[in-house]
PDB file of C-alpha atoms in Angstrom:
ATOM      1  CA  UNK E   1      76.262  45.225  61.963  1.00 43.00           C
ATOM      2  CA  UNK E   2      75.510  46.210  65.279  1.00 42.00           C
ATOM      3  CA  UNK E   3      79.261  46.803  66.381  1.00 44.00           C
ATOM      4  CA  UNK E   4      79.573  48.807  62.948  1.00 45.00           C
ATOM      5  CA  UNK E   5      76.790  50.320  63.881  1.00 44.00           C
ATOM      6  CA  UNK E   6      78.320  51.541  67.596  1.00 45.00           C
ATOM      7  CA  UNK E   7      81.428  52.820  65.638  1.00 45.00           C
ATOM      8  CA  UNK E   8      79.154  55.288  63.603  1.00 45.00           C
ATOM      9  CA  UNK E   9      77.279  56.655  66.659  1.00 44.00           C
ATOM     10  CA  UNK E  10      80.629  57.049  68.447  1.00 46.00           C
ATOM     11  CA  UNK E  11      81.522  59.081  64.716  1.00 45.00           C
ATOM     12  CA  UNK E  12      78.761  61.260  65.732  1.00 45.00           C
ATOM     13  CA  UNK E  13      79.169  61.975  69.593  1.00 47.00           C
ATOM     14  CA  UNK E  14      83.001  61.656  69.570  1.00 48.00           C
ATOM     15  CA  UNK E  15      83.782  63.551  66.570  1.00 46.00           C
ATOM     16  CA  UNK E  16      80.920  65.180  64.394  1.00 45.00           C
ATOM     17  CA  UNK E  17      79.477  67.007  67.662  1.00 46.00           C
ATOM     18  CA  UNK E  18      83.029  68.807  68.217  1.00 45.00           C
ATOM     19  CA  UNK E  19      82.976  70.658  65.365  1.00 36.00           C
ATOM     20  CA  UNK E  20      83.437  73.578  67.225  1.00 35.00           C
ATOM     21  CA  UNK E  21      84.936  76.752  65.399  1.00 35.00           C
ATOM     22  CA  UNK E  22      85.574  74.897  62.220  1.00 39.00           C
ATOM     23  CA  UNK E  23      82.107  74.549  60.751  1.00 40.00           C
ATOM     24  CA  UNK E  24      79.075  76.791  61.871  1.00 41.00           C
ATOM     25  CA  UNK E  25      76.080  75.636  63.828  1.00 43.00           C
ATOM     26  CA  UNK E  26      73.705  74.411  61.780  1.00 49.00           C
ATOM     27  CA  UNK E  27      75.769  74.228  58.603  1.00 50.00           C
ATOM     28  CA  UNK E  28      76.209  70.189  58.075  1.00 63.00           C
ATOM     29  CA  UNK E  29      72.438  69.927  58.905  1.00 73.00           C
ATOM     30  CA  UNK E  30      71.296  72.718  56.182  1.00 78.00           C
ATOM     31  CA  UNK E  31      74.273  70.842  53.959  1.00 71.00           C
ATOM     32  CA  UNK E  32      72.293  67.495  54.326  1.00 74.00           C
ATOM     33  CA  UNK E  33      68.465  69.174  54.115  1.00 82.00           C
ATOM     34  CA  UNK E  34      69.842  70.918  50.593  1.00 80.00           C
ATOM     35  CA  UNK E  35      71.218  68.117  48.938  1.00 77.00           C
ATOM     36  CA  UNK E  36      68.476  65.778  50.152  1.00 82.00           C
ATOM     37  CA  UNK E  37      65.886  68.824  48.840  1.00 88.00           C
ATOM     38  CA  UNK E  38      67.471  68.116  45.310  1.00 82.00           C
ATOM     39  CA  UNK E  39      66.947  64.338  45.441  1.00 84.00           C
ATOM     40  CA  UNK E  40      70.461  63.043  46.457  1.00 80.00           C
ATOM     41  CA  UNK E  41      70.988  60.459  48.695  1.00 79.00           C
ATOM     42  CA  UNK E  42      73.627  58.226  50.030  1.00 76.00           C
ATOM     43  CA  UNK E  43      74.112  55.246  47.706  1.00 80.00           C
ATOM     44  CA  UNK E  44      74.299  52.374  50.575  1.00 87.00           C
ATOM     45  CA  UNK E  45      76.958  50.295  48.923  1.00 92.00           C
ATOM     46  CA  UNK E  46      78.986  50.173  45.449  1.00 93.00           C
ATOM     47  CA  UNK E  47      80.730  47.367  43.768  1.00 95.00           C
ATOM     48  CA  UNK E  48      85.163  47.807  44.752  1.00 95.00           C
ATOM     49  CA  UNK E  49      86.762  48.011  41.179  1.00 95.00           C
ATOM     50  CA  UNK E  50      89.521  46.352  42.622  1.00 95.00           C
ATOM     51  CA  UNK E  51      88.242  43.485  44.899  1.00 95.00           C
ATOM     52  CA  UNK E  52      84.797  43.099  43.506  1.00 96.00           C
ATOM     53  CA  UNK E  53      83.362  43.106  47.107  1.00 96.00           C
ATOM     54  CA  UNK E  54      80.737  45.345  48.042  1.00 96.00           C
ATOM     55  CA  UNK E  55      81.773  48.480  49.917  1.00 95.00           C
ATOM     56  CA  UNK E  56      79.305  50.364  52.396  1.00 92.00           C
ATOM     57  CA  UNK E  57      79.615  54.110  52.053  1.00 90.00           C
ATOM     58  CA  UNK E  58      78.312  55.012  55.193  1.00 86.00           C
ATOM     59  CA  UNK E  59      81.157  53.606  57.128  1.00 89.00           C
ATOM     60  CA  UNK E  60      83.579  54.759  54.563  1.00 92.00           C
ATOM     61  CA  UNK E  61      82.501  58.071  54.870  1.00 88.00           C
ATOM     62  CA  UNK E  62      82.173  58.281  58.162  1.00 86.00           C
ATOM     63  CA  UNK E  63      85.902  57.429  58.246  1.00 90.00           C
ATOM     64  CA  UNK E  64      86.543  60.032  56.051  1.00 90.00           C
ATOM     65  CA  UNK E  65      84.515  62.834  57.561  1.00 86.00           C
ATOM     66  CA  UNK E  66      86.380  62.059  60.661  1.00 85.00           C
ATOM     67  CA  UNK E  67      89.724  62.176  59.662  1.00 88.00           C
ATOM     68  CA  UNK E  68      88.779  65.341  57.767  1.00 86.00           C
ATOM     69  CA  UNK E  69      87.710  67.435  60.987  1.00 83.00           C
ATOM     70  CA  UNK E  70      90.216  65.646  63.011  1.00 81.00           C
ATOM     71  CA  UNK E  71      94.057  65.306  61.172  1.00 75.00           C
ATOM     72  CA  UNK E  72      96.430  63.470  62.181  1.00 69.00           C
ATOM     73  CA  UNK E  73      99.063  63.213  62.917  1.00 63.00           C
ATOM     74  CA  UNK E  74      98.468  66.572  65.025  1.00 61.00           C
ATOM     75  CA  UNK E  75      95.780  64.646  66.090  1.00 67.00           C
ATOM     76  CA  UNK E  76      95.042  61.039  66.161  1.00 73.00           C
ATOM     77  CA  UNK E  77      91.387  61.092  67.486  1.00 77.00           C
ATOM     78  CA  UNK E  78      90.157  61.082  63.852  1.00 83.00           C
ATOM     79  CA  UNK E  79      91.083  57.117  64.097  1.00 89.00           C
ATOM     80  CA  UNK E  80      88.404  56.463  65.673  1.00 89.00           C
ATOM     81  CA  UNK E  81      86.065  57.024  63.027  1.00 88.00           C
ATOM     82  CA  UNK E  82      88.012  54.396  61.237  1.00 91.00           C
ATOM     83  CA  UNK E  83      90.769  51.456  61.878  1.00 94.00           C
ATOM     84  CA  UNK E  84      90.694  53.056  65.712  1.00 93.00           C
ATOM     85  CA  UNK E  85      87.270  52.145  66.199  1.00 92.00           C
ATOM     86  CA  UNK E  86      87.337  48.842  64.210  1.00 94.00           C
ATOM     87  CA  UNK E  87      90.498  47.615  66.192  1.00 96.00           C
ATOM     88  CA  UNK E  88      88.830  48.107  69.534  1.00 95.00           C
ATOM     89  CA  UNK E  89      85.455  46.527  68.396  1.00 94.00           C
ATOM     90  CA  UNK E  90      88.171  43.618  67.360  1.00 96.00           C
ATOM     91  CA  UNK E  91      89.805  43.476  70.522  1.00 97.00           C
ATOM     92  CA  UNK E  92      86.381  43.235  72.247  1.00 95.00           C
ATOM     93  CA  UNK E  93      85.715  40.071  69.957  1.00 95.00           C
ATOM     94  CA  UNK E  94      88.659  38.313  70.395  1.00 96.00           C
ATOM     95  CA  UNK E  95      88.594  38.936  74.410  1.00 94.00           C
ATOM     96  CA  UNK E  96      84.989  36.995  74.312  1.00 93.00           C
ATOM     97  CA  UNK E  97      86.581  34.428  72.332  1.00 93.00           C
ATOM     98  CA  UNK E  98      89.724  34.171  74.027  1.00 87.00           C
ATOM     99  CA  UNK E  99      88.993  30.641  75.016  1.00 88.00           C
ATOM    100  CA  UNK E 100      89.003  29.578  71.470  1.00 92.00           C
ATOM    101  CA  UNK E 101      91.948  32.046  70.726  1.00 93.00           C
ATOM    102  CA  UNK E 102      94.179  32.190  74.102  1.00 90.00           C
ATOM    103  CA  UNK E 103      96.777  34.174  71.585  1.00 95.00           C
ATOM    104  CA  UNK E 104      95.787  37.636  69.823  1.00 96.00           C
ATOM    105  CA  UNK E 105      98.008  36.814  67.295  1.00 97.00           C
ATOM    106  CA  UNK E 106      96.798  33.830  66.077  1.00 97.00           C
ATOM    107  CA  UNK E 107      92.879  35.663  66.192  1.00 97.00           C
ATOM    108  CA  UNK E 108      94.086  38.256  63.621  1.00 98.00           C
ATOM    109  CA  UNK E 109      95.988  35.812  61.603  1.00 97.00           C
ATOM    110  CA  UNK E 110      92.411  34.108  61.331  1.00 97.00           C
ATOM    111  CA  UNK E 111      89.892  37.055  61.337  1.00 96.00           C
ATOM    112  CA  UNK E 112      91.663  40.419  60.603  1.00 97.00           C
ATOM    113  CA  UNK E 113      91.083  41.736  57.051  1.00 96.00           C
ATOM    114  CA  UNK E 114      90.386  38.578  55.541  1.00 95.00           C
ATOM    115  CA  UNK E 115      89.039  38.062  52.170  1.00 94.00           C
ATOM    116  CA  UNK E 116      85.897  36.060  52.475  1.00 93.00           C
ATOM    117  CA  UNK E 117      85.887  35.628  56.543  1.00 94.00           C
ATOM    118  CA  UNK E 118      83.385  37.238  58.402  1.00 92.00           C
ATOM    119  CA  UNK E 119      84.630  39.176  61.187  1.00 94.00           C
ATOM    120  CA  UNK E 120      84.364  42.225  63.219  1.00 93.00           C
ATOM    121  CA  UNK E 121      86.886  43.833  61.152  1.00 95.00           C
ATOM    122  CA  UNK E 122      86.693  41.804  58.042  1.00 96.00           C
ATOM    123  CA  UNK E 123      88.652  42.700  54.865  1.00 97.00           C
ATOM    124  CA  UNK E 124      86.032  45.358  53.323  1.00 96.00           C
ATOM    125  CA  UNK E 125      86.181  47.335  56.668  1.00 96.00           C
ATOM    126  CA  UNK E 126      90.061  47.843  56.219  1.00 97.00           C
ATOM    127  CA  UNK E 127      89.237  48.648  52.347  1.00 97.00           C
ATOM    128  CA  UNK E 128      86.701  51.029  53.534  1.00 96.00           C
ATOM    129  CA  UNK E 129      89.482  52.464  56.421  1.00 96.00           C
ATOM    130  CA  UNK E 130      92.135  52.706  53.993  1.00 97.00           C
ATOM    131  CA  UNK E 131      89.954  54.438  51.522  1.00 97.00           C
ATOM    132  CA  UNK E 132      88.166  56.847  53.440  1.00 95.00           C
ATOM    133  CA  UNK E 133      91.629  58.137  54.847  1.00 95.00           C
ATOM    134  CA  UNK E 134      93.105  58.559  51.280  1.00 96.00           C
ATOM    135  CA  UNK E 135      90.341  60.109  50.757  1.00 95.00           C
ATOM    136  CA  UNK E 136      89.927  63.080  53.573  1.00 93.00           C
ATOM    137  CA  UNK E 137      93.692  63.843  52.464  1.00 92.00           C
ATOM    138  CA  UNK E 138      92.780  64.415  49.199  1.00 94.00           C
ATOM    139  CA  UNK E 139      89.792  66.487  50.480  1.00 91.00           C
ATOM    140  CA  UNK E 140      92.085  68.368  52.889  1.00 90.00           C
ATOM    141  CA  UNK E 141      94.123  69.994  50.428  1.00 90.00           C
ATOM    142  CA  UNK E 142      91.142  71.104  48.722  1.00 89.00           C
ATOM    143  CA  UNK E 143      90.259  69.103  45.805  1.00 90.00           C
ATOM    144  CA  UNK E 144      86.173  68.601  45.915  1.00 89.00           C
ATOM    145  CA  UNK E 145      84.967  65.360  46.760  1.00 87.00           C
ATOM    146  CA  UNK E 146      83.249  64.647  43.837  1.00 88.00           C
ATOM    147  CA  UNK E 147      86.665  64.714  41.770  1.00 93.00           C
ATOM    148  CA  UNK E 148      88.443  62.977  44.587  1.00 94.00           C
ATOM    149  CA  UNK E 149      85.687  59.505  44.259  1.00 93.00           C
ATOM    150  CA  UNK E 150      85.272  59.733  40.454  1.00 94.00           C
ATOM    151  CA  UNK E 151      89.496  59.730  40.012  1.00 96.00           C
ATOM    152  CA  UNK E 152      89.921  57.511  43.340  1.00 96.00           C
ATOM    153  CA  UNK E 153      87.627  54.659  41.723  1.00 96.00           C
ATOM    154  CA  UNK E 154      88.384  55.175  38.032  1.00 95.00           C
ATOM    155  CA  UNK E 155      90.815  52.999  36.025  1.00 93.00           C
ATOM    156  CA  UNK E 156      94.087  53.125  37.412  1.00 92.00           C
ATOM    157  CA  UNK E 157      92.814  54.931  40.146  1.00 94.00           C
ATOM    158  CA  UNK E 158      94.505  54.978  43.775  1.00 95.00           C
ATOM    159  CA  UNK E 159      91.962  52.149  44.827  1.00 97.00           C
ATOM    160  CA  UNK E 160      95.016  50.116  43.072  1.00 97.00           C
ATOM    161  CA  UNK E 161      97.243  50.822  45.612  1.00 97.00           C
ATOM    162  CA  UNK E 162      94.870  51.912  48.265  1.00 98.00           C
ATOM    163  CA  UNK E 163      96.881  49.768  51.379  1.00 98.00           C
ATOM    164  CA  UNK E 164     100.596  50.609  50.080  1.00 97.00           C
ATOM    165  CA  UNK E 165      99.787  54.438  50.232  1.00 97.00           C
ATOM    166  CA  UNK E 166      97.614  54.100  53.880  1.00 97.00           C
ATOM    167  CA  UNK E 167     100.191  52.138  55.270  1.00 97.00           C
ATOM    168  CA  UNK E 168     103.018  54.829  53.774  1.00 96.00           C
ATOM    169  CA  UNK E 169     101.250  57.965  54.931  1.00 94.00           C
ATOM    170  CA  UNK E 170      99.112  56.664  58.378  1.00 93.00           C
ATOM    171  CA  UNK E 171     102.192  54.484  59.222  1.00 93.00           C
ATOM    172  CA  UNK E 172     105.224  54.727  57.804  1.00 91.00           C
ATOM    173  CA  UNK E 173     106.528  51.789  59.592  1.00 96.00           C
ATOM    174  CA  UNK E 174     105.596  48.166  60.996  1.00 97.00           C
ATOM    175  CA  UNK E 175     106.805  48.881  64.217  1.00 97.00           C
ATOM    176  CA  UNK E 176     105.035  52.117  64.301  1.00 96.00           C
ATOM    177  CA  UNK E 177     101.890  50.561  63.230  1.00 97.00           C
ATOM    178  CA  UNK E 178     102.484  48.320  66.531  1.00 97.00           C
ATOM    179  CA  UNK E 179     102.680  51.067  68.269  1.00 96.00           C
ATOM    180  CA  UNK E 180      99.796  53.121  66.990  1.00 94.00           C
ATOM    181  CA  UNK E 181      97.602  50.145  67.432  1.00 97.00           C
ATOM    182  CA  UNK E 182      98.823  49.527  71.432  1.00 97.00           C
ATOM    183  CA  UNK E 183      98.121  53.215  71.773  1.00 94.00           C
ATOM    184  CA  UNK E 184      94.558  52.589  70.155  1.00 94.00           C
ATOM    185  CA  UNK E 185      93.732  50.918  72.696  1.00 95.00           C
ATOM    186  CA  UNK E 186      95.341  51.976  75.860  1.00 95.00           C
ATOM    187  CA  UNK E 187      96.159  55.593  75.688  1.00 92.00           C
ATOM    188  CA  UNK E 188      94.233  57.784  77.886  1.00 89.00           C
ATOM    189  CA  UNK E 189      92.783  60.700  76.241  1.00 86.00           C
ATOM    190  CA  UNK E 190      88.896  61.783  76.735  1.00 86.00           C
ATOM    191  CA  UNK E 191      87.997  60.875  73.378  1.00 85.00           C
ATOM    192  CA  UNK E 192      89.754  57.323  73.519  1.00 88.00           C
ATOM    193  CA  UNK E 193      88.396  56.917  76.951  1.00 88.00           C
ATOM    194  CA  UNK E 194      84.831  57.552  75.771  1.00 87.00           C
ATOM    195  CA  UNK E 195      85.038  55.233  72.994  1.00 88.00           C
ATOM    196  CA  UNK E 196      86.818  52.158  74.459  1.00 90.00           C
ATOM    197  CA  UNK E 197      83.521  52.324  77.236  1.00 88.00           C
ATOM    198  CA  UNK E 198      81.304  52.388  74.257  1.00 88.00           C
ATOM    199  CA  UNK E 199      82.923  49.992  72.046  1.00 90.00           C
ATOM    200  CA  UNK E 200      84.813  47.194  74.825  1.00 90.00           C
ATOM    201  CA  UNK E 201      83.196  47.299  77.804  1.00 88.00           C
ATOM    202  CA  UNK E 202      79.827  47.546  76.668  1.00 86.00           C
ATOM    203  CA  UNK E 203      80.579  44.656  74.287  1.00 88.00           C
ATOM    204  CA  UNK E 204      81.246  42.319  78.202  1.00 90.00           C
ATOM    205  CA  UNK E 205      85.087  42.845  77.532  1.00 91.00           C
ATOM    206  CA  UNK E 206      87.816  43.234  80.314  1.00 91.00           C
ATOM    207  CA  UNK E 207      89.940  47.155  79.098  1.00 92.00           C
ATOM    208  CA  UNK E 208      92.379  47.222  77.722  1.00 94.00           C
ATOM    209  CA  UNK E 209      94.432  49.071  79.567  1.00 93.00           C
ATOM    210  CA  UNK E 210      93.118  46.917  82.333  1.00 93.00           C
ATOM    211  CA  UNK E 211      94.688  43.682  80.535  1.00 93.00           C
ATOM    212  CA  UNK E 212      97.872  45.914  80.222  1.00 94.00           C
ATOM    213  CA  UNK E 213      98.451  46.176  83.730  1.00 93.00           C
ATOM    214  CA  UNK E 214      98.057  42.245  84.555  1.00 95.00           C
ATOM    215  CA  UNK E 215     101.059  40.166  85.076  1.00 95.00           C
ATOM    216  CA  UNK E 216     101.882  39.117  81.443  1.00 94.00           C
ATOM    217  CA  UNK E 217      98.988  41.478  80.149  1.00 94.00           C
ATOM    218  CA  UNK E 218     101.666  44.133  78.444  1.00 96.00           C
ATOM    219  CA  UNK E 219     103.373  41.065  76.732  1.00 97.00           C
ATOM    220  CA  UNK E 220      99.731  39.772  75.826  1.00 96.00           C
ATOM    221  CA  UNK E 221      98.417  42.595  73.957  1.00 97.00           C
ATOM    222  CA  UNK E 222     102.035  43.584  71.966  1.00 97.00           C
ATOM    223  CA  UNK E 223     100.983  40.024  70.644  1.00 97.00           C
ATOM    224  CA  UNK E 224      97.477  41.252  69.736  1.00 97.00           C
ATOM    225  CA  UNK E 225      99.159  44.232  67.806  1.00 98.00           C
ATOM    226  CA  UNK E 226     101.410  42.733  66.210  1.00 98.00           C
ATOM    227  CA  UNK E 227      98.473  40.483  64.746  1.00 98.00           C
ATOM    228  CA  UNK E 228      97.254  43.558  63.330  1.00 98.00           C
ATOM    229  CA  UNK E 229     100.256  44.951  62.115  1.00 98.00           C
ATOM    230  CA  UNK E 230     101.172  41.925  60.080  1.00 98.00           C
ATOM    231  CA  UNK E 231      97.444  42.414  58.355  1.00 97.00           C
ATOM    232  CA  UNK E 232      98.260  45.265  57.401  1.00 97.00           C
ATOM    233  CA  UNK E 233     101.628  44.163  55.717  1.00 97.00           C
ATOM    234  CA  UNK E 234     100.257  41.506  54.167  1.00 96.00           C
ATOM    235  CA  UNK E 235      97.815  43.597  52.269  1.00 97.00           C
ATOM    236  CA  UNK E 236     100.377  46.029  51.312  1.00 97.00           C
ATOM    237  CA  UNK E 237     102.618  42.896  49.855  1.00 96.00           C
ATOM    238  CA  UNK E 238      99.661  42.041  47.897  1.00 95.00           C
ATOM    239  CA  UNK E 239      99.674  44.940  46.110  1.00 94.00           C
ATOM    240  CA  UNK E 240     103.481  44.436  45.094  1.00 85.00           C
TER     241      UNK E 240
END
């Protein structure tokens, strides 16, 4: 909770405060005093039709909201909001662990995304990644939100296939999910920079890009990303 937590405020500074052009000042905050004026409010969690675990809409959300105002792949910042942030909150884990887990590899194979292991980045966080991107695609070619849930969710819904089609449009590829996730965490733009601070070295964790640059540190974290991209296949299998 409190790294998920650290994700969402980075949301907020990171992403939701550049808003810039695109939305008026003042217009999310009159959005959110209207609809909470007419009683609505933001159901914490909901039941996953498809894994039966409980999903927290805040997070998945956020994810969406920031993928929304930030598209990729113009763009990758909106990650952050999402598997971006998640990935570096995991990295800062397995870092203070790394004497239990001298290989990255072998600390996703035992804590990314799995089903009924608590973790950092457990297996609802990916859902709620995977969904909220799906989700601000849907939303950026204009179909309302509402629709976009109700038919997401529904029977026979995309929730059935929710990993195949985030790994087909975010990815494409395992070796560019590899590379997307080594970029995650070393490339150096403001907004990465920002959040790595927020997210690693706050957490006591070495950067990064600092662990990149050791003798055997490149070699080290390719082996930490490929951890993550064979998560990420495995889900997608699952769904075959």
């Amino acid at each position: 909770m409190k790294f998920r937590k650290r994700t969402l405020e980075m949301l907020g500074d990171l992403i939701c405060g550049n808003l810039g052009a695109s939305v008026p000042q003042g217009e999310s905050e009159d959005w959110v005093a209207y609809a909470k004026s007419k009683g609505h409010t933001v159901k914490k969690q909901f039941t996953d039709p498809n894994s039966g675990y409980e999903l927290g809409a805040e997070h998945l959300m956020a994810t969406a909201d920031g993928h929304l105002i930030i598209t990729q792949p113009t763009n990758p910042g909106g990650d952050i909001a999402g598997w971006g942030g998640d990935w570096m909150t995991f990295y800062a884990n397995w870092c203070n662990d790394e004497e239990k887990y001298a290989s990255g590899k072998a600390y996703c194979d035992a804590k990314l995304a799995k089903p009924g292991v608590s973790s950092s980045f457990g297996f609802t966080d990916l859902i709620e990644d995977a969904d909220g991107y799906l989700i601000a695609r849907a939303c950026a070619v204009g179909t309302p939100i509402n629709q976009i849930v109700r038919e997401y969710y529904s029977n026979g819904g995309g929730h059935l296939t929710r990993f195949t089609q985030y790994f087909n449009k975010r990815f494409s590829t395992a070796a560019d999910c590899k590379d997307q996730a080594y970029n995650d965490l070393t490339v150096q733009h403001p907004k990465f920079d920002a959040a790595r601070t927020a997210l690693t070295i706050a957490a006591g964790a070495k950067t990064p890009i600092a662990v990149a640059n050791e003798i055997g540190g490149f070699d080290k974290l390719q082996n930490f990303c490929q951890g993550f991209t064979d998560a990420i296949v495995a889900r997608v299998g699952a769904e075959s």
